[in-house]
Coordinates of N, CA, C and O in Angstrom, one line a residue:
M1 N 0.9 -1.1 0.2 CA -0.2 -0.3 0.2 C 1.1 1.1 0.0 O 2.5 1.2 0.6
N2 N 0.5 2.3 -0.7 CA 1.4 3.4 -1.2 C 1.2 4.2 0.5 O 0.2 4.4 1.1
S3 N 2.7 5.0 0.8 CA 2.7 5.6 1.9 C 1.7 6.9 2.0 O 1.7 7.4 0.5
V4 N 1.4 7.6 3.0 CA 0.4 8.6 2.8 C 1.9 10.1 3.0 O 2.3 9.7 3.7
K5 N 1.6 11.1 2.0 CA 2.5 12.2 1.9 C 1.7 13.2 2.1 O 0.0 12.9 2.9
Q6 N 2.3 14.0 2.1 CA 1.6 15.7 2.7 C 0.3 15.7 1.7 O 0.3 15.9 0.6
P7 N -0.7 15.9 2.5 CA -1.9 16.3 1.7 C -2.0 17.3 1.4 O -1.6 18.8 1.9
I8 N -2.8 17.7 0.3 CA -3.2 19.1 -0.6 C -4.9 18.8 -0.7 O -5.1 18.0 -1.5
S9 N -5.3 20.1 -0.3 CA -6.8 19.8 -0.3 C -7.5 21.4 -0.9 O -7.0 22.2 0.1
I10 N -7.9 21.7 -2.1 CA -8.6 23.2 -2.1 C -9.3 23.5 -1.9 O -9.5 24.5 -1.0
I11 N -10.3 22.5 -1.4 CA -11.4 22.2 -0.7 C -11.6 22.7 0.7 O -11.6 23.7 1.6
G12 N -10.5 21.9 1.3 CA -9.9 22.7 2.7 C -9.6 23.9 3.1 O -9.6 24.8 3.4
A13 N -8.6 24.5 2.5 CA -8.0 25.4 1.8 C -9.1 26.9 2.0 O -9.0 27.6 2.5
A14 N -10.1 26.5 0.6 CA -11.6 27.3 0.6 C -12.3 27.5 2.0 O -12.6 28.3 2.4
A15 N -12.0 26.3 2.9 CA -12.8 26.0 4.0 C -12.4 27.0 5.0 O -13.1 28.1 5.8
V16 N -11.3 26.9 5.1 CA -10.3 27.7 6.2 C -10.3 29.1 6.0 O -10.5 29.8 6.4
L17 N -10.3 29.7 4.3 CA -10.7 30.9 4.3 C -11.8 31.6 4.6 O -12.0 32.7 5.0
A18 N -13.0 30.6 4.1 CA -14.7 30.8 4.7 C -14.1 31.3 6.5 O -15.2 32.2 6.5
V19 N -14.0 30.4 6.9 CA -14.2 29.9 8.0 C -13.4 31.8 8.6 O -13.9 32.2 9.5
A20 N -12.1 31.6 8.1 CA -11.4 32.9 8.6 C -12.2 34.4 8.7 O -12.2 35.1 9.6
V21 N -12.7 34.6 7.2 CA -13.5 35.2 6.8 C -14.6 35.7 8.3 O -14.9 36.8 8.5
G22 N -15.7 34.8 8.3 CA -16.5 34.6 9.3 C -15.9 35.0 11.0 O -16.5 35.7 11.3
T23 N -15.1 34.5 11.0 CA -14.7 34.7 12.6 C -13.9 36.1 12.6 O -14.2 36.7 13.5
L24 N -13.3 36.9 11.7 CA -13.3 38.1 11.1 C -14.3 38.8 11.8 O -14.3 40.3 12.3
A25 N -15.3 38.7 10.8 CA -16.5 39.3 11.0 C -17.3 39.4 12.0 O -17.7 40.1 12.7
A26 N -17.0 38.4 12.9 CA -17.7 37.9 14.0 C -16.9 38.6 15.1 O -17.6 39.6 16.1
D27 N -15.5 38.8 15.0 CA -14.6 39.7 15.9 C -14.8 41.1 15.7 O -14.9 42.1 16.7
K28 N -15.2 41.4 14.7 CA -15.8 42.7 14.1 C -16.7 43.4 15.3 O -16.7 44.4 15.6
A29 N -17.4 42.8 15.0 CA -18.8 42.8 15.2 C -19.3 42.9 16.7 O -19.6 43.5 17.7
R30 N -18.2 41.9 17.4 CA -18.2 42.1 19.2 C -17.4 43.2 19.5 O -17.9 43.6 20.3
A31 N -16.2 43.7 18.7 CA -15.4 44.9 19.2 C -16.4 45.7 18.9 O -16.1 47.3 19.7
A32 N -17.2 45.9 18.2 CA -18.5 46.9 17.9 C -19.4 47.3 19.1 O -19.8 48.2 19.4
G33 N -19.5 46.3 20.1 CA -20.5 46.5 20.7 C -21.2 44.9 21.0 O -21.3 44.4 20.2
P34 N -22.3 45.6 21.8 CA -23.1 44.6 22.3 C -24.4 44.1 21.1 O -25.6 44.2 21.4
T35 N -23.9 44.2 19.7 CA -25.2 44.0 18.8 C -25.4 43.0 18.5 O -24.2 42.0 18.5
E36 N -26.5 42.3 18.0 CA -26.6 41.0 17.4 C -25.8 40.7 16.6 O -26.0 41.1 15.4
L37 N -25.4 39.1 16.2 CA -24.5 39.1 14.9 C -25.5 38.7 14.1 O -26.6 38.0 14.2
P38 N -25.2 38.9 12.7 CA -26.3 38.6 11.9 C -26.3 36.8 11.6 O -25.6 36.2 11.9
P39 N -27.2 36.4 11.1 CA -27.5 34.6 11.5 C -26.3 34.2 10.2 O -26.5 33.2 10.9
W40 N -25.8 34.7 9.4 CA -25.0 34.0 8.8 C -23.7 33.4 9.2 O -22.4 33.1 8.6
V41 N -23.5 34.4 10.3 CA -22.2 34.3 11.0 C -21.9 33.4 11.8 O -22.7 33.4 12.7
D42 N -20.8 32.1 12.0 CA -20.5 31.3 12.8 C -19.8 31.8 13.9 O -18.2 31.9 13.4
T43 N -20.0 31.6 15.1 CA -18.9 32.3 15.8 C -18.1 30.7 16.4 O -17.3 30.7 17.4
T44 N -19.0 29.6 15.7 CA -18.2 28.3 16.6 C -16.6 28.0 16.1 O -16.3 28.4 14.9
P45 N -15.2 27.7 16.8 CA -14.4 27.5 16.2 C -14.6 26.3 15.1 O -15.3 25.0 15.6
W46 N -13.4 26.5 13.7 CA -14.1 25.2 13.0 C -12.5 24.5 13.3 O -11.7 25.4 12.7
I47 N -13.0 23.1 13.5 CA -11.4 22.4 13.8 C -11.6 21.0 12.7 O -11.3 20.3 13.1
G48 N -12.8 21.3 11.8 CA -12.7 20.0 10.8 C -13.8 19.3 11.1 O -13.3 18.3 11.5
A49 N -15.1 19.6 11.0 CA -15.8 18.5 11.7 C -16.1 17.8 11.0 O -16.5 16.6 11.8
C50 N -15.9 17.2 9.8 CA -15.8 15.6 9.1 C -14.6 14.5 10.0 O -15.0 13.8 9.6
L51 N -13.8 15.6 10.5 CA -12.7 14.6 11.4 C -13.4 13.9 12.4 O -12.8 12.9 12.7
L52 N -14.3 15.3 12.7 CA -14.7 14.3 13.8 C -16.0 13.2 14.0 O -16.4 12.8 14.9
T53 N -16.9 13.1 13.0 CA -17.8 12.6 13.0 C -17.4 11.1 12.0 O -17.3 11.1 10.4
P54 N -17.2 9.9 11.9 CA -17.0 9.1 11.8 C -17.9 8.6 10.9 O -18.9 8.4 11.3
E55 N -18.0 7.9 9.8 CA -19.0 7.3 9.1 C -18.7 5.8 9.1 O -17.9 5.1 9.5
V56 N -20.0 5.1 9.7 CA -20.0 3.9 9.8 C -20.9 2.8 8.8 O -22.3 4.0 8.5
V57 N -20.2 2.4 8.2 CA -21.0 1.2 7.2 C -21.0 -0.2 7.3 O -20.5 -0.5 8.4
R58 N -22.4 -0.5 7.1 CA -22.8 -2.1 7.4 C -22.1 -2.8 6.5 O -22.1 -2.5 5.6
L59 N -21.9 -3.9 7.3 CA -21.2 -5.3 6.9 C -22.5 -6.7 6.9 O -22.7 -6.1 7.9
S60 N -22.4 -6.9 5.3 CA -24.0 -7.6 5.5 C -23.3 -9.1 4.7 O -22.5 -9.0 4.5
G61 N -24.3 -10.2 5.8 CA -23.6 -11.4 5.5 C -23.8 -11.6 3.8 O -24.8 -11.0 3.6
T62 N -23.6 -12.4 3.3 CA -23.5 -13.3 1.9 C -24.5 -14.6 2.0 O -24.8 -14.6 3.0
Q63 N -24.6 -15.4 0.7 CA -25.4 -16.6 1.0 C -24.5 -17.5 1.4 O -24.7 -18.6 2.0
S64 N -23.2 -17.5 1.7 CA -22.3 -18.0 2.3 C -22.3 -18.1 3.6 O -21.5 -18.8 4.5
A65 N -22.6 -17.3 4.3 CA -22.6 -16.9 5.8 C -23.8 -16.0 6.1 O -23.7 -14.6 6.9
P66 N -25.1 -16.5 5.7 CA -26.5 -15.8 6.1 C -26.4 -15.6 7.8 O -25.9 -16.3 8.5
G67 N -27.1 -14.4 8.4 CA -27.6 -14.1 9.6 C -26.2 -13.3 9.7 O -25.9 -12.8 11.0
S68 N -24.9 -13.1 9.5 CA -23.6 -12.5 9.5 C -23.8 -11.0 9.3 O -24.6 -10.8 8.7
R69 N -23.4 -10.5 10.6 CA -23.5 -8.7 10.7 C -21.9 -8.3 11.1 O -21.7 -8.9 11.7
G70 N -21.8 -6.8 11.0 CA -20.7 -6.1 11.2 C -20.6 -5.0 10.4 O -21.8 -4.7 10.1
S71 N -19.9 -4.4 10.8 CA -19.6 -2.9 10.7 C -18.3 -2.2 10.3 O -17.2 -3.2 11.0
M72 N -18.2 -1.3 10.0 CA -16.6 -0.8 9.5 C -16.7 0.5 9.3 O -18.0 1.5 8.9
T73 N -16.0 1.4 10.5 CA -15.9 2.6 10.9 C -15.2 3.4 10.1 O -13.5 2.8 10.2
L74 N -15.2 4.2 9.1 CA -14.3 5.1 8.3 C -14.1 6.5 9.1 O -14.7 7.4 9.5
R75 N -12.6 6.8 9.1 CA -12.2 8.2 10.1 C -11.1 8.8 8.8 O -10.6 7.8 8.5
Q76 N -11.5 9.9 8.8 CA -10.1 10.7 8.1 C -8.8 10.6 9.2 O -9.3 11.0 9.8
P77 N -7.7 10.3 8.7 CA -6.3 10.6 9.6 C -6.2 11.7 9.4 O -6.8 12.7 9.0
G78 N -5.6 12.2 10.8 CA -5.8 13.6 11.0 C -4.7 14.6 10.0 O -3.9 13.9 9.5
S79 N -5.0 15.7 9.8 CA -4.6 16.4 8.8 C -5.1 17.8 8.6 O -6.2 18.1 8.8
P80 N -4.3 18.9 9.0 CA -4.7 20.2 8.9 C -5.4 20.8 7.8 O -6.2 21.9 7.3
F81 N -5.3 19.8 6.4 CA -6.2 20.2 5.6 C -7.5 19.2 5.0 O -7.8 19.7 4.2
E82 N -7.7 18.9 6.6 CA -9.2 18.2 6.6 C -9.4 16.8 5.8 O -9.9 16.4 6.4
I83 N -9.1 16.8 4.4 CA -9.0 15.6 3.6 C -7.5 15.3 3.5 O -6.9 16.0 2.9
T84 N -7.4 14.0 3.8 CA -6.0 13.7 3.3 C -6.1 12.4 2.6 O -7.0 12.0 2.4
V85 N -4.8 12.7 1.5 CA -5.2 12.2 0.2 C -2.9 11.4 0.0 O -2.4 11.6 0.7
D86 N -3.3 10.5 -0.4 CA -1.9 9.7 -0.8 C -1.4 10.3 -2.2 O -1.9 11.1 -2.6
E87 N 0.3 10.1 -2.4 CA 0.6 10.5 -3.6 C -0.1 10.2 -4.8 O 0.2 10.9 -5.4
G88 N -1.2 9.5 -5.1 CA -1.5 9.3 -6.2 C -2.7 10.1 -6.0 O -3.6 10.3 -7.2
G89 N -3.2 11.0 -5.2 CA -4.4 11.7 -5.0 C -5.6 10.9 -4.5 O -6.6 11.5 -4.5
F90 N -5.4 9.8 -4.3 CA -6.7 9.0 -3.7 C -7.2 9.5 -2.2 O -6.1 9.4 -1.3
Q91 N -8.2 9.5 -1.7 CA -8.7 9.8 -0.7 C -7.9 9.0 0.2 O -8.0 7.5 0.1
T92 N -7.8 9.0 1.8 CA -7.0 8.3 2.7 C -8.1 7.8 3.5 O -8.4 8.9 4.7
F93 N -8.5 6.5 4.0 CA -9.3 6.7 5.3 C -8.7 5.5 6.5 O -8.0 4.6 6.1
D94 N -8.6 5.6 7.9 CA -8.6 4.6 9.0 C -9.7 4.0 9.0 O -10.8 4.5 8.6
I95 N -9.7 2.4 8.7 CA -10.6 2.0 9.1 C -10.8 0.7 10.2 O -9.7 0.4 10.7
E96 N -12.0 0.8 10.8 CA -12.0 -0.5 11.8 C -13.4 -1.2 11.6 O -14.2 -0.9 11.2
I97 N -12.7 -2.3 11.4 CA -13.6 -3.3 11.0 C -13.9 -4.3 12.3 O -12.9 -4.4 13.6
Q98 N -15.7 -4.5 12.7 CA -16.1 -5.0 13.7 C -17.4 -5.8 13.4 O -17.8 -5.6 12.8
V99 N -17.0 -7.8 13.8 CA -17.5 -8.2 13.1 C -18.4 -8.9 14.7 O -17.7 -8.9 15.2
D100 N -19.8 -8.0 14.7 CA -20.8 -8.9 15.3 C -21.2 -10.3 15.7 O -21.3 -10.8 16.6
Q101 N -21.3 -10.8 14.3 CA -22.0 -11.9 14.6 C -21.9 -12.5 13.2 O -21.8 -12.1 12.2
M102 N -21.1 -14.0 13.2 CA -20.5 -14.6 12.2 C -20.0 -15.9 12.8 O -19.2 -16.3 13.7
R103 N -20.6 -17.3 12.0 CA -20.4 -18.8 12.3 C -19.1 -18.7 12.1 O -18.6 -19.0 10.7
K104 N -18.2 -19.2 12.8 CA -16.9 -19.5 12.4 C -16.3 -21.2 12.4 O -17.2 -21.9 13.0
R105 N -15.8 -21.2 11.3 CA -15.5 -22.7 10.5 C -13.6 -22.9 11.7 O -13.0 -22.3 11.6
R106 N -13.8 -24.2 12.6 CA -13.0 -24.3 13.1 C -11.3 -24.5 12.3 O -11.5 -25.4 10.9
G107 N -10.5 -23.9 12.6 CA -9.3 -24.3 11.9 C -9.0 -23.3 10.5 O -8.1 -22.6 9.9
A108 N -10.5 -22.5 10.2 CA -10.3 -21.4 9.4 C -9.6 -19.9 9.7 O -10.0 -19.8 11.0
V109 N -9.2 -19.2 9.1 CA -8.7 -17.7 9.2 C -9.6 -16.9 8.4 O -10.2 -17.0 7.3
Y110 N -10.1 -15.8 9.1 CA -10.9 -14.9 8.0 C -10.3 -13.8 7.7 O -9.5 -12.8 8.6
V111 N -10.0 -13.4 6.6 CA -9.3 -12.6 6.1 C -10.2 -11.2 5.7 O -11.2 -11.4 4.7
V112 N -9.6 -10.0 5.8 CA -10.2 -8.8 5.4 C -9.8 -8.5 4.0 O -8.5 -8.3 4.2
W113 N -10.5 -7.9 3.1 CA -10.0 -7.5 2.0 C -10.8 -5.6 1.6 O -11.5 -5.8 2.0
A114 N -10.0 -5.1 1.0 CA -9.9 -4.0 0.2 C -10.0 -4.0 -1.0 O -8.5 -4.7 -1.6
A115 N -10.7 -3.8 -2.1 CA -11.1 -3.6 -3.4 C -11.2 -2.4 -3.9 O -12.5 -2.1 -3.7
K116 N -10.6 -2.1 -5.2 CA -11.7 -1.0 -6.0 C -13.2 -1.8 -6.1 O -13.3 -2.7 -6.4
P117 N -13.8 -1.0 -6.7 CA -15.3 -1.5 -7.1 C -15.4 -2.4 -8.2 O -16.2 -2.9 -8.6
E118 N -13.9 -1.8 -9.3 CA -13.9 -2.8 -10.4 C -13.6 -4.0 -10.3 O -13.4 -4.6 -10.8
L119 N -12.8 -4.4 -9.0 CA -12.1 -5.6 -8.2 C -10.9 -5.9 -9.2 O -10.4 -6.9 -9.4
D120 N -10.5 -4.2 -10.2 CA -9.2 -4.8 -11.0 C -7.9 -4.8 -9.6 O -6.6 -5.4 -10.0
E121 N -8.1 -4.0 -8.5 CA -6.9 -4.0 -7.8 C -7.8 -4.2 -6.3 O -8.9 -4.0 -6.1
W122 N -6.5 -5.1 -5.4 CA -7.3 -5.7 -4.0 C -5.6 -5.4 -3.1 O -5.0 -5.1 -3.6
V123 N -6.1 -5.7 -1.6 CA -5.2 -5.2 -1.0 C -5.6 -6.0 0.3 O -6.5 -6.3 0.9
Q124 N -4.9 -7.2 0.9 CA -5.6 -7.9 1.8 C -5.0 -6.8 3.2 O -4.1 -6.4 3.5
L125 N -6.2 -6.7 4.0 CA -5.9 -5.9 5.3 C -5.2 -6.8 6.3 O -4.6 -5.9 7.2
G126 N -5.5 -7.8 6.6 CA -5.3 -9.0 7.4 C -6.1 -9.8 8.2 O -7.1 -9.9 7.1
T127 N -6.0 -10.2 8.9 CA -7.2 -11.4 9.4 C -7.9 -10.4 10.7 O -7.3 -10.3 11.5
L128 N -8.9 -11.1 10.8 CA -9.5 -10.8 11.9 C -9.1 -11.3 13.2 O -8.8 -12.3 13.2
S129 N -9.0 -10.4 14.3 CA -8.5 -10.8 15.4 C -9.6 -11.8 16.3 O -10.5 -12.2 16.0
E130 N -9.1 -12.5 17.5 CA -9.9 -13.2 18.2 C -11.2 -12.7 18.6 O -12.0 -13.3 19.0
E131 N -11.4 -11.1 18.8 CA -12.4 -10.4 19.2 C -13.2 -9.6 17.8 O -13.9 -9.5 18.1
N132 N -12.9 -10.6 16.8 CA -13.1 -10.3 15.6 C -13.1 -9.0 15.2 O -14.5 -8.3 14.8
R133 N -12.1 -8.2 15.2 CA -11.5 -6.7 14.6 C -10.4 -6.9 14.1 O -9.8 -7.6 14.0
L134 N -10.6 -5.8 13.3 CA -9.2 -5.4 12.3 C -9.2 -4.1 12.3 O -10.4 -2.9 12.0
T135 N -8.0 -3.3 12.1 CA -7.7 -2.3 12.1 C -6.7 -1.8 10.8 O -5.8 -2.4 10.8
G136 N -7.1 -1.0 9.9 CA -6.1 -0.5 8.9 C -6.5 0.6 7.8 O -7.3 1.7 8.6
R137 N -5.8 1.0 7.1 CA -5.8 2.0 6.2 C -6.0 1.5 5.2 O -5.4 0.8 3.9
V138 N -6.8 2.5 4.0 CA -7.5 2.3 2.8 C -7.2 3.6 2.3 O -7.6 4.3 2.7
A139 N -6.6 3.5 1.3 CA -6.0 4.7 0.0 C -6.8 4.6 -1.4 O -6.1 4.8 -2.4
W140 N -8.3 4.7 -1.2 CA -8.9 4.6 -2.9 C -10.4 5.6 -1.9 O -10.5 5.8 -1.2
N141 N -10.6 5.9 -2.9 CA -11.9 7.3 -3.0 C -13.0 6.3 -3.3 O -13.8 6.4 -2.3
Q142 N -12.9 5.1 -4.1 CA -14.2 4.0 -3.7 C -13.8 3.0 -3.2 O -12.6 1.9 -4.1
F143 N -14.3 1.9 -2.5 CA -13.8 0.5 -2.2 C -14.8 -0.2 -1.7 O -16.0 0.3 -1.2
L144 N -14.4 -1.8 -1.6 CA -15.5 -2.5 -1.3 C -14.4 -3.4 -0.1 O -13.2 -3.4 -0.2
I145 N -15.3 -3.7 1.0 CA -14.6 -4.2 2.2 C -15.4 -5.5 2.1 O -16.4 -5.6 2.1
F146 N -14.7 -6.6 2.0 CA -15.0 -7.7 2.7 C -14.3 -9.0 3.1 O -13.1 -8.7 3.5
V147 N -14.4 -10.2 3.5 CA -14.1 -11.1 4.8 C -14.3 -12.1 3.9 O -15.4 -12.6 3.7
S148 N -13.2 -13.4 3.9 CA -13.2 -14.2 3.3 C -13.0 -15.2 4.1 O -11.9 -14.7 5.0
E149 N -13.5 -16.6 3.9 CA -12.6 -17.4 5.0 C -12.0 -18.0 4.5 O -12.0 -19.0 3.2
E150 N -10.7 -18.4 4.7 CA -9.4 -19.1 4.1 C -8.8 -20.3 4.9 O -9.0 -20.6 6.1
A151 N -8.0 -21.1 4.5 CA -7.4 -22.3 5.1 C -6.1 -21.3 5.8 O -5.5 -21.8 6.8
S152 N -5.9 -20.3 4.8 CA -4.7 -19.6 5.3 C -4.3 -18.2 5.0 O -5.0 -18.0 4.2
A153 N -3.7 -17.4 6.0 CA -3.7 -16.0 5.4 C -2.7 -15.6 4.3 O -2.5 -14.5 3.9
D154 N -2.1 -16.8 4.0 CA -0.9 -16.7 3.4 C -1.2 -16.3 1.7 O -0.9 -17.6 1.0
V155 N -2.2 -15.9 1.4 CA -3.2 -15.8 -0.1 C -2.8 -14.2 -0.9 O -3.2 -13.7 0.0
E156 N -2.7 -14.6 -1.8 CA -2.4 -13.1 -2.2 C -3.8 -12.3 -3.1 O -4.2 -11.5 -3.5
R157 N -4.6 -13.7 -3.4 CA -6.4 -13.4 -3.3 C -6.9 -14.4 -2.7 O -6.5 -15.5 -2.6
W158 N -8.1 -13.6 -2.5 CA -8.8 -14.5 -1.8 C -9.3 -15.7 -2.6 O -9.8 -15.7 -3.8
Q159 N -9.3 -17.3 -1.9 CA -9.9 -18.5 -2.7 C -11.3 -19.1 -1.8 O -12.0 -19.3 -2.8
G160 N -11.5 -18.9 -0.8 CA -12.4 -19.3 -0.2 C -13.9 -17.8 -0.4 O -13.9 -17.6 -0.7
P161 N -14.8 -18.6 0.5 CA -16.3 -18.4 0.4 C -16.0 -16.9 1.0 O -15.6 -16.6 2.0
I162 N -16.9 -15.6 0.5 CA -16.9 -14.4 0.7 C -17.9 -14.6 1.9 O -19.3 -15.0 1.7
M163 N -17.5 -14.1 3.4 CA -18.4 -14.2 4.4 C -19.7 -12.9 4.8 O -20.5 -12.9 4.9
L164 N -18.6 -11.9 4.3 CA -19.6 -10.4 4.7 C -19.2 -9.5 3.7 O -17.6 -9.7 3.3
T165 N -19.7 -8.5 3.5 CA -19.3 -7.5 2.3 C -19.7 -6.3 3.1 O -20.8 -6.2 3.9
G166 N -19.5 -4.9 2.8 CA -19.5 -3.7 2.7 C -18.9 -2.5 1.6 O -17.8 -3.0 1.1
L167 N -19.5 -1.5 1.6 CA -19.6 -0.9 0.1 C -19.2 0.9 1.2 O -19.8 1.0 1.5
S168 N -17.7 1.4 0.7 CA -17.2 2.8 1.0 C -18.8 4.1 0.4 O -19.3 3.3 -0.3
P169 N -19.3 4.3 1.3 CA -20.4 5.5 0.9 C -19.9 6.1 -0.7 O -21.0 6.1 -1.3
S170 N -18.9 6.4 -0.7 CA -18.4 7.4 -2.1 C -18.9 6.0 -3.1 O -18.8 5.9 -4.5
G171 N -18.4 4.7 -2.7 CA -18.8 3.3 -4.1 C -20.3 3.1 -4.4 O -20.3 2.3 -4.9
R172 N -21.4 3.8 -3.6 CA -22.3 3.0 -3.9 C -22.9 3.9 -5.7 O -24.1 3.3 -5.8
L173 N -22.0 4.9 -5.7 CA -22.5 5.4 -7.3 C -22.3 4.2 -8.3 O -23.9 4.2 -9.2
H174 N -21.7 3.1 -8.1 CA -21.6 1.7 -9.3 C -20.9 1.0 -8.5 O -20.0 1.6 -8.2
T175 N -21.0 -0.4 -8.6 CA -20.6 -1.4 -7.9 C -20.0 -2.3 -8.9 O -21.3 -2.8 -9.4
M176 N -19.6 -3.5 -8.4 CA -19.1 -4.8 -8.9 C -19.8 -5.7 -7.2 O -19.7 -6.9 -7.9
A177 N -20.0 -5.0 -6.7 CA -20.5 -5.6 -5.7 C -21.6 -6.7 -5.9 O -21.8 -8.0 -5.5
G178 N -22.4 -7.1 -7.4 CA -23.5 -7.6 -7.4 C -23.1 -8.5 -8.7 O -23.8 -9.0 -9.6
H179 N -21.6 -8.4 -9.2 CA -20.8 -8.9 -10.4 C -19.6 -10.2 -10.1 O -18.8 -9.7 -9.2
G180 N -19.0 -10.4 -10.9 CA -18.1 -11.6 -10.4 C -18.4 -12.3 -9.5 O -19.4 -13.2 -9.7
P181 N -17.5 -12.6 -8.4 CA -17.7 -13.6 -7.6 C -18.7 -13.3 -6.7 O -19.2 -13.7 -5.7
F182 N -18.8 -12.1 -6.8 CA -20.4 -11.6 -5.5 C -21.4 -11.5 -6.5 O -22.8 -11.0 -5.8
E183 N -21.9 -12.2 -7.3 CA -22.8 -12.3 -8.6 C -24.3 -13.0 -7.2 O -25.2 -12.6 -7.7
A184 N -24.0 -13.7 -6.6 CA -25.1 -14.2 -5.8 C -25.5 -13.0 -4.5 O -26.7 -13.0 -4.4
M185 N -24.6 -11.9 -4.5 CA -25.5 -10.8 -3.9 C -26.4 -9.9 -4.7 O -26.1 -9.9 -5.5
N186 N -27.3 -9.1 -3.7 CA -28.2 -8.6 -4.5 C -27.6 -6.5 -4.2 O -27.5 -7.0 -3.2
C187 N -27.5 -6.3 -5.1 CA -26.8 -4.7 -5.1 C -27.4 -3.8 -4.4 O -27.0 -2.7 -3.5
Q188 N -28.6 -3.9 -4.1 CA -29.8 -3.1 -3.1 C -29.6 -3.2 -1.6 O -29.5 -2.2 -1.5
L189 N -28.8 -4.3 -1.3 CA -28.1 -4.1 -0.3 C -27.5 -3.5 0.6 O -27.4 -3.0 1.5
Y190 N -26.8 -3.0 -0.6 CA -26.0 -1.7 -0.1 C -26.6 0.3 -0.5 O -25.7 1.0 0.0
Y191 N -27.4 0.0 -0.4 CA -28.3 1.2 -1.0 C -29.0 1.3 0.0 O -30.0 0.5 0.5

């Protein structure tokens, strides 16, 4: 996986400028006296609201694991630019996988994968812990997360059945979640 370099964001810079202008207007109005501020002036300090609110995405069981469920929590890594990107310009997310319910087969390893929606690129994020958790980092704007049941974690590509799947919010525009190895899945589960 690519290392994260210094992020650059025009949107983040514009947001900081807008907040600075609003803050200056609020300071000027306060200095003038106890008059009521116009409704468009926001006096609350801005510290990157999107960084404070993680996105939680449902992980759904497939036909290989009916009734299984979990969640994926997406957070933006800390950055003064609000949105962190890697050297290729892809948005970067810290993710935490939590599987709440899934029947495990003795001796099997449960591997977590991230893939682009076209399934042309993928990366193994690791295996679920004893507590059914995993943390990792993904640097794609749209991606699919899934858990496969494997005989070993030493696989370059999933070989066993797909047990759980989840889709990044930005990936809902179009996905391969109902195609290829996921043909049995109903795409509507993700919307």
